[in-house]
């Protein structure tokens, strides 16, 4: 069943330079935010305090989080290992006394089993290795798309990925949302989602490429994007709405993950329609190649 069928024709390439300018401004703003404001790194990256406790009566993660929300620690990582046992990871060492006081007020007969400082799960060495792994994967993507399509297709795909990830990081810096391990999962999901969307567009461009001399690159790209526009919008909407529901009603534990995923869907859809095609168009106009 087709959710939405686009019947009108949109000349995306007419606004390609405006779209590229908007993307350039967003990327520069994101880099400035990351440089001067930085990211709000969570306990997985910066370390913190680990509290292990057991309540006298069976409770829930929601009740423990509700107790911590009274002292502004509602976003702490809470893991239940039994009906009464919980492991809580708090980002700030200075907040441990407030957390313990709030927990004791809500659970007067609780037992404190462990209280210790913990180091970051993601250390500097792991971060370096992650950057190297991501760089290698981007090179592999470039090689594969060059082999399967053309080098230019691979280059614009990687640039579109860079565009999506930088803007997502910039929005996290702007909003001050916490960077945790689920955020890394969201970024990897965004990379896969955005690349898939871009490949769908470029695959149609490849099919129509035999007409590039006859149609010209502007018409070829406009036709190709319009031919897959329904698919792109339908896929984005059917993914966006469940993630929106998770963001609104999924609770604070997955709110940052949902927010990253929502931003990634919107930015990834935008880049697959406007950025990748616009870059390819400008490249072909300046250096024609059949």
CSV table of C-alpha atoms in Angstrom, one decimal:
chain,number,residue,atom,x,y,z
A,1,UNK,CA,0.0,0.0,0.0
A,2,UNK,CA,1.3,3.4,-0.9
A,3,UNK,CA,0.9,5.9,1.9
A,4,UNK,CA,1.5,9.0,-0.1
A,5,UNK,CA,1.8,9.4,-3.9
A,6,UNK,CA,3.4,12.6,-5.2
A,7,UNK,CA,1.8,13.7,-8.4
A,8,UNK,CA,3.3,17.1,-8.9
A,9,UNK,CA,6.8,17.9,-10.3
A,10,UNK,CA,9.2,19.9,-8.2
A,11,UNK,CA,12.3,21.5,-9.7
A,12,UNK,CA,14.7,20.9,-6.8
A,13,UNK,CA,17.8,21.9,-8.8
A,14,UNK,CA,16.4,25.5,-9.2
A,15,UNK,CA,17.0,26.0,-5.5
A,16,UNK,CA,20.2,23.9,-5.2
A,17,UNK,CA,22.5,26.8,-4.4
A,18,UNK,CA,20.2,28.2,-1.8
A,19,UNK,CA,20.0,24.7,-0.3
A,20,UNK,CA,23.8,24.4,-0.3
A,21,UNK,CA,24.1,27.8,1.3
A,22,UNK,CA,21.7,26.8,4.1
A,23,UNK,CA,23.6,23.6,4.7
A,24,UNK,CA,26.9,25.4,4.7
A,25,UNK,CA,25.6,27.9,7.3
A,26,UNK,CA,24.2,25.0,9.4
A,27,UNK,CA,27.5,23.1,9.3
A,28,UNK,CA,29.6,26.2,10.2
A,29,UNK,CA,27.2,27.0,13.1
A,30,UNK,CA,27.4,23.4,14.3
A,31,UNK,CA,31.3,23.4,14.2
A,32,UNK,CA,31.3,26.7,16.1
A,33,UNK,CA,29.0,25.2,18.7
A,34,UNK,CA,31.1,22.1,19.1
A,35,UNK,CA,34.3,24.2,19.3
A,36,UNK,CA,33.2,26.8,21.7
A,37,UNK,CA,30.3,25.2,23.7
A,38,UNK,CA,31.1,21.5,23.4
A,39,UNK,CA,28.9,18.6,24.2
A,40,UNK,CA,27.3,17.5,27.4
A,41,UNK,CA,29.1,14.2,27.9
A,42,UNK,CA,27.3,11.7,30.0
A,43,UNK,CA,28.7,9.3,32.6
A,44,UNK,CA,29.7,6.8,29.9
A,45,UNK,CA,32.2,9.4,28.7
A,46,UNK,CA,33.1,11.4,31.8
A,47,UNK,CA,32.7,9.0,34.7
A,48,UNK,CA,30.7,9.6,37.8
A,49,UNK,CA,29.2,7.8,40.9
A,50,UNK,CA,27.7,4.4,41.0
A,51,UNK,CA,25.0,3.6,43.7
A,52,UNK,CA,23.7,0.1,44.2
A,53,UNK,CA,20.6,-0.1,46.5
A,54,UNK,CA,17.8,-2.4,47.4
A,55,UNK,CA,14.3,-1.3,48.5
A,56,UNK,CA,12.4,-3.0,51.3
A,57,UNK,CA,9.4,-3.5,49.1
A,58,UNK,CA,9.2,-4.3,45.4
A,59,UNK,CA,9.4,-1.1,43.3
A,60,UNK,CA,10.2,0.0,39.8
A,61,UNK,CA,12.7,2.0,37.8
A,62,UNK,CA,10.0,4.7,37.3
A,63,UNK,CA,9.6,5.1,41.1
A,64,UNK,CA,13.4,5.4,41.6
A,65,UNK,CA,13.6,7.9,38.7
A,66,UNK,CA,10.7,9.9,40.3
A,67,UNK,CA,12.7,10.1,43.5
A,68,UNK,CA,15.8,11.4,41.8
A,69,UNK,CA,13.8,13.9,39.8
A,70,UNK,CA,13.2,15.8,43.0
A,71,UNK,CA,16.8,16.8,43.1
A,72,UNK,CA,17.2,17.3,39.3
A,73,UNK,CA,18.8,13.9,38.7
A,74,UNK,CA,15.9,12.3,36.7
A,75,UNK,CA,18.1,11.6,33.7
A,76,UNK,CA,20.5,9.4,35.6
A,77,UNK,CA,21.1,5.9,34.3
A,78,UNK,CA,19.0,3.4,36.4
A,79,UNK,CA,19.3,-0.3,35.9
A,80,UNK,CA,17.1,-2.8,37.7
A,81,UNK,CA,18.6,-6.2,38.4
A,82,UNK,CA,15.7,-7.6,40.5
A,83,UNK,CA,12.4,-6.5,41.8
A,84,UNK,CA,14.0,-4.6,44.7
A,85,UNK,CA,17.6,-4.0,43.5
A,86,UNK,CA,18.8,-1.1,41.4
A,87,UNK,CA,22.1,0.2,40.1
A,88,UNK,CA,22.2,4.0,39.6
A,89,UNK,CA,24.9,5.9,37.7
A,90,UNK,CA,25.1,9.6,38.5
A,91,UNK,CA,27.1,11.9,36.3
A,92,UNK,CA,28.2,14.4,39.0
A,93,UNK,CA,30.2,13.3,42.1
A,94,UNK,CA,29.0,16.5,43.9
A,95,UNK,CA,25.4,15.2,43.5
A,96,UNK,CA,25.8,11.9,45.3
A,97,UNK,CA,24.7,13.3,48.7
A,98,UNK,CA,21.6,14.9,47.2
A,99,UNK,CA,20.8,11.6,45.4
A,100,UNK,CA,21.2,9.5,48.5
A,101,UNK,CA,19.0,11.9,50.5
A,102,UNK,CA,16.3,11.8,47.9
A,103,UNK,CA,16.4,8.0,47.7
A,104,UNK,CA,16.2,7.7,51.5
A,105,UNK,CA,13.3,10.0,51.7
A,106,UNK,CA,11.4,8.0,49.1
A,107,UNK,CA,12.6,4.6,50.3
A,108,UNK,CA,13.1,4.9,54.1
A,109,UNK,CA,14.1,1.3,54.6
A,110,UNK,CA,16.4,1.0,51.6
A,111,UNK,CA,19.8,-0.8,51.9
A,112,UNK,CA,22.8,0.9,50.4
A,113,UNK,CA,25.0,-1.9,49.0
A,114,UNK,CA,27.6,0.0,47.1
A,115,UNK,CA,28.7,3.6,46.6
A,116,UNK,CA,31.8,4.2,44.5
A,117,UNK,CA,33.3,6.4,41.9
A,118,UNK,CA,33.4,5.0,38.4
A,119,UNK,CA,35.5,5.8,35.4
A,120,UNK,CA,34.1,6.5,31.9
A,121,UNK,CA,33.0,3.5,29.9
A,122,UNK,CA,34.2,5.2,26.8
A,123,UNK,CA,37.7,6.3,27.4
A,124,UNK,CA,40.0,8.4,25.3
A,125,UNK,CA,41.6,5.3,23.7
A,126,UNK,CA,38.2,3.9,22.8
A,127,UNK,CA,37.1,7.3,21.3
A,128,UNK,CA,40.2,7.4,19.1
A,129,UNK,CA,39.6,3.8,18.0
A,130,UNK,CA,35.9,4.8,17.2
A,131,UNK,CA,37.1,7.7,15.1
A,132,UNK,CA,39.5,5.5,13.2
A,133,UNK,CA,36.8,2.9,12.7
A,134,UNK,CA,34.3,5.5,11.4
A,135,UNK,CA,36.9,6.9,9.1
A,136,UNK,CA,37.7,3.5,7.6
A,137,UNK,CA,34.0,2.7,7.2
A,138,UNK,CA,33.5,6.0,5.3
A,139,UNK,CA,36.5,5.1,3.0
A,140,UNK,CA,34.9,1.7,2.4
A,141,UNK,CA,31.6,3.3,1.6
A,142,UNK,CA,33.3,5.6,-0.9
A,143,UNK,CA,35.2,2.6,-2.5
A,144,UNK,CA,32.0,0.5,-2.7
A,145,UNK,CA,29.8,3.2,-4.2
A,146,UNK,CA,32.6,4.2,-6.7
A,147,UNK,CA,32.8,0.5,-7.7
A,148,UNK,CA,29.1,0.0,-7.9
A,149,UNK,CA,28.2,3.5,-9.3
A,150,UNK,CA,30.7,6.3,-9.9
A,151,UNK,CA,33.4,8.1,-7.8
A,152,UNK,CA,31.3,11.3,-7.8
A,153,UNK,CA,28.3,9.4,-6.4
A,154,UNK,CA,30.4,8.0,-3.6
A,155,UNK,CA,32.0,11.4,-2.8
A,156,UNK,CA,28.6,13.2,-2.6
A,157,UNK,CA,27.2,10.4,-0.5
A,158,UNK,CA,30.0,10.7,2.1
A,159,UNK,CA,29.6,14.5,2.1
A,160,UNK,CA,25.9,14.1,2.8
A,161,UNK,CA,26.7,11.8,5.7
A,162,UNK,CA,29.2,14.3,7.1
A,163,UNK,CA,26.5,17.0,6.7
A,164,UNK,CA,23.9,14.9,8.7
A,165,UNK,CA,26.2,13.9,11.5
A,166,UNK,CA,27.7,17.3,12.1
A,167,UNK,CA,24.3,19.0,12.2
A,168,UNK,CA,22.9,16.4,14.6
A,169,UNK,CA,26.0,16.9,16.9
A,170,UNK,CA,25.5,20.7,16.6
A,171,UNK,CA,21.9,20.5,17.7
A,172,UNK,CA,22.9,18.3,20.7
A,173,UNK,CA,25.4,21.0,21.6
A,174,UNK,CA,22.8,23.8,21.2
A,175,UNK,CA,20.2,22.0,23.3
A,176,UNK,CA,22.7,20.7,25.9
A,177,UNK,CA,21.3,17.2,25.6
A,178,UNK,CA,23.4,14.4,27.1
A,179,UNK,CA,25.7,12.3,25.0
A,180,UNK,CA,25.6,8.7,26.1
A,181,UNK,CA,26.1,5.3,24.6
A,182,UNK,CA,22.6,5.1,23.2
A,183,UNK,CA,23.5,8.3,21.3
A,184,UNK,CA,26.3,6.5,19.5
A,185,UNK,CA,23.8,3.8,18.5
A,186,UNK,CA,21.5,6.6,17.2
A,187,UNK,CA,24.4,8.2,15.2
A,188,UNK,CA,25.2,4.8,13.6
A,189,UNK,CA,21.5,4.3,12.8
A,190,UNK,CA,21.4,7.8,11.2
A,191,UNK,CA,24.4,7.0,9.1
A,192,UNK,CA,22.8,3.8,7.8
A,193,UNK,CA,19.4,5.5,7.3
A,194,UNK,CA,20.8,8.6,5.5
A,195,UNK,CA,23.1,6.5,3.3
A,196,UNK,CA,20.2,4.2,2.3
A,197,UNK,CA,18.0,7.3,1.4
A,198,UNK,CA,20.8,8.8,-0.7
A,199,UNK,CA,21.6,5.6,-2.5
A,200,UNK,CA,18.0,5.2,-3.5
A,201,UNK,CA,18.1,8.7,-5.2
A,202,UNK,CA,21.6,8.1,-6.8
A,203,UNK,CA,20.5,4.6,-8.0
A,204,UNK,CA,17.7,6.3,-10.0
A,205,UNK,CA,20.3,8.9,-11.2
A,206,UNK,CA,22.5,6.0,-12.4
A,207,UNK,CA,19.6,4.5,-14.3
A,208,UNK,CA,18.8,7.8,-16.1
A,209,UNK,CA,22.5,8.7,-16.6
A,210,UNK,CA,22.4,7.5,-20.3
A,211,UNK,CA,20.2,10.5,-21.0
A,212,UNK,CA,22.6,13.1,-19.5
A,213,UNK,CA,23.7,14.5,-22.8
A,214,UNK,CA,20.2,14.7,-24.1
A,215,UNK,CA,18.5,16.0,-21.0
A,216,UNK,CA,21.3,17.9,-19.2
A,217,UNK,CA,22.3,17.3,-15.6
A,218,UNK,CA,19.7,19.6,-14.1
A,219,UNK,CA,16.7,17.9,-15.7
A,220,UNK,CA,18.2,14.5,-15.1
A,221,UNK,CA,18.6,15.1,-11.4
A,222,UNK,CA,15.2,16.8,-11.1
A,223,UNK,CA,13.5,13.8,-12.9
A,224,UNK,CA,15.4,11.3,-10.8
A,225,UNK,CA,14.5,12.9,-7.4
A,226,UNK,CA,10.9,13.3,-8.4
A,227,UNK,CA,10.7,9.6,-9.5
A,228,UNK,CA,11.7,8.4,-6.0
A,229,UNK,CA,10.2,11.3,-4.0
A,230,UNK,CA,7.1,9.3,-2.9
A,231,UNK,CA,9.2,6.5,-1.7
A,232,UNK,CA,11.6,8.8,0.2
A,233,UNK,CA,8.8,10.8,1.9
A,234,UNK,CA,6.8,7.6,2.8
A,235,UNK,CA,9.8,5.9,4.3
A,236,UNK,CA,10.7,9.0,6.3
A,237,UNK,CA,7.2,9.5,7.6
A,238,UNK,CA,6.7,5.9,8.6
A,239,UNK,CA,9.9,6.0,10.5
A,240,UNK,CA,9.5,9.5,12.0
A,241,UNK,CA,6.1,9.0,13.6
A,242,UNK,CA,7.1,6.0,15.8
A,243,UNK,CA,10.3,7.8,16.8
A,244,UNK,CA,8.2,10.9,17.7
A,245,UNK,CA,5.9,8.7,19.8
A,246,UNK,CA,9.0,7.3,21.6
A,247,UNK,CA,10.3,10.9,22.2
A,248,UNK,CA,7.0,12.1,23.6
A,249,UNK,CA,6.0,9.1,25.7
A,250,UNK,CA,9.0,6.9,26.0
A,251,UNK,CA,10.4,8.5,29.1
A,252,UNK,CA,13.6,10.3,29.8
A,253,UNK,CA,15.8,7.2,29.5
A,254,UNK,CA,15.4,7.1,25.7
A,255,UNK,CA,14.5,10.7,25.1
A,256,UNK,CA,18.0,11.7,23.9
A,257,UNK,CA,18.2,8.6,21.6
A,258,UNK,CA,14.8,9.4,20.2
A,259,UNK,CA,15.7,13.1,19.7
A,260,UNK,CA,18.9,12.2,17.8
A,261,UNK,CA,17.0,9.7,15.7
A,262,UNK,CA,14.3,12.3,14.9
A,263,UNK,CA,16.9,14.9,13.9
A,264,UNK,CA,18.7,12.4,11.8
A,265,UNK,CA,15.6,11.4,9.9
A,266,UNK,CA,14.7,15.0,9.1
A,267,UNK,CA,18.3,16.0,8.2
A,268,UNK,CA,19.0,12.8,6.3
A,269,UNK,CA,15.8,13.1,4.2
A,270,UNK,CA,16.7,16.8,3.4
A,271,UNK,CA,20.3,15.9,2.4
A,272,UNK,CA,19.2,13.0,0.2
A,273,UNK,CA,16.8,15.3,-1.7
A,274,UNK,CA,18.7,18.6,-1.7
A,275,UNK,CA,22.4,18.2,-0.7
A,276,UNK,CA,23.6,15.1,-2.6
A,277,UNK,CA,21.9,16.0,-5.9
A,278,UNK,CA,22.9,19.7,-5.6
A,279,UNK,CA,26.6,18.7,-5.1
A,280,UNK,CA,26.5,16.3,-8.0
A,281,UNK,CA,24.8,18.9,-10.2
A,282,UNK,CA,27.4,21.6,-9.4
A,283,UNK,CA,30.3,19.1,-9.9
A,284,UNK,CA,28.9,18.0,-13.3
A,285,UNK,CA,28.3,21.5,-14.5
A,286,UNK,CA,31.9,22.5,-13.6
A,287,UNK,CA,33.5,19.3,-14.9
A,288,UNK,CA,31.2,17.5,-17.3
A,289,UNK,CA,31.8,13.7,-17.4
A,290,UNK,CA,29.6,11.1,-19.2
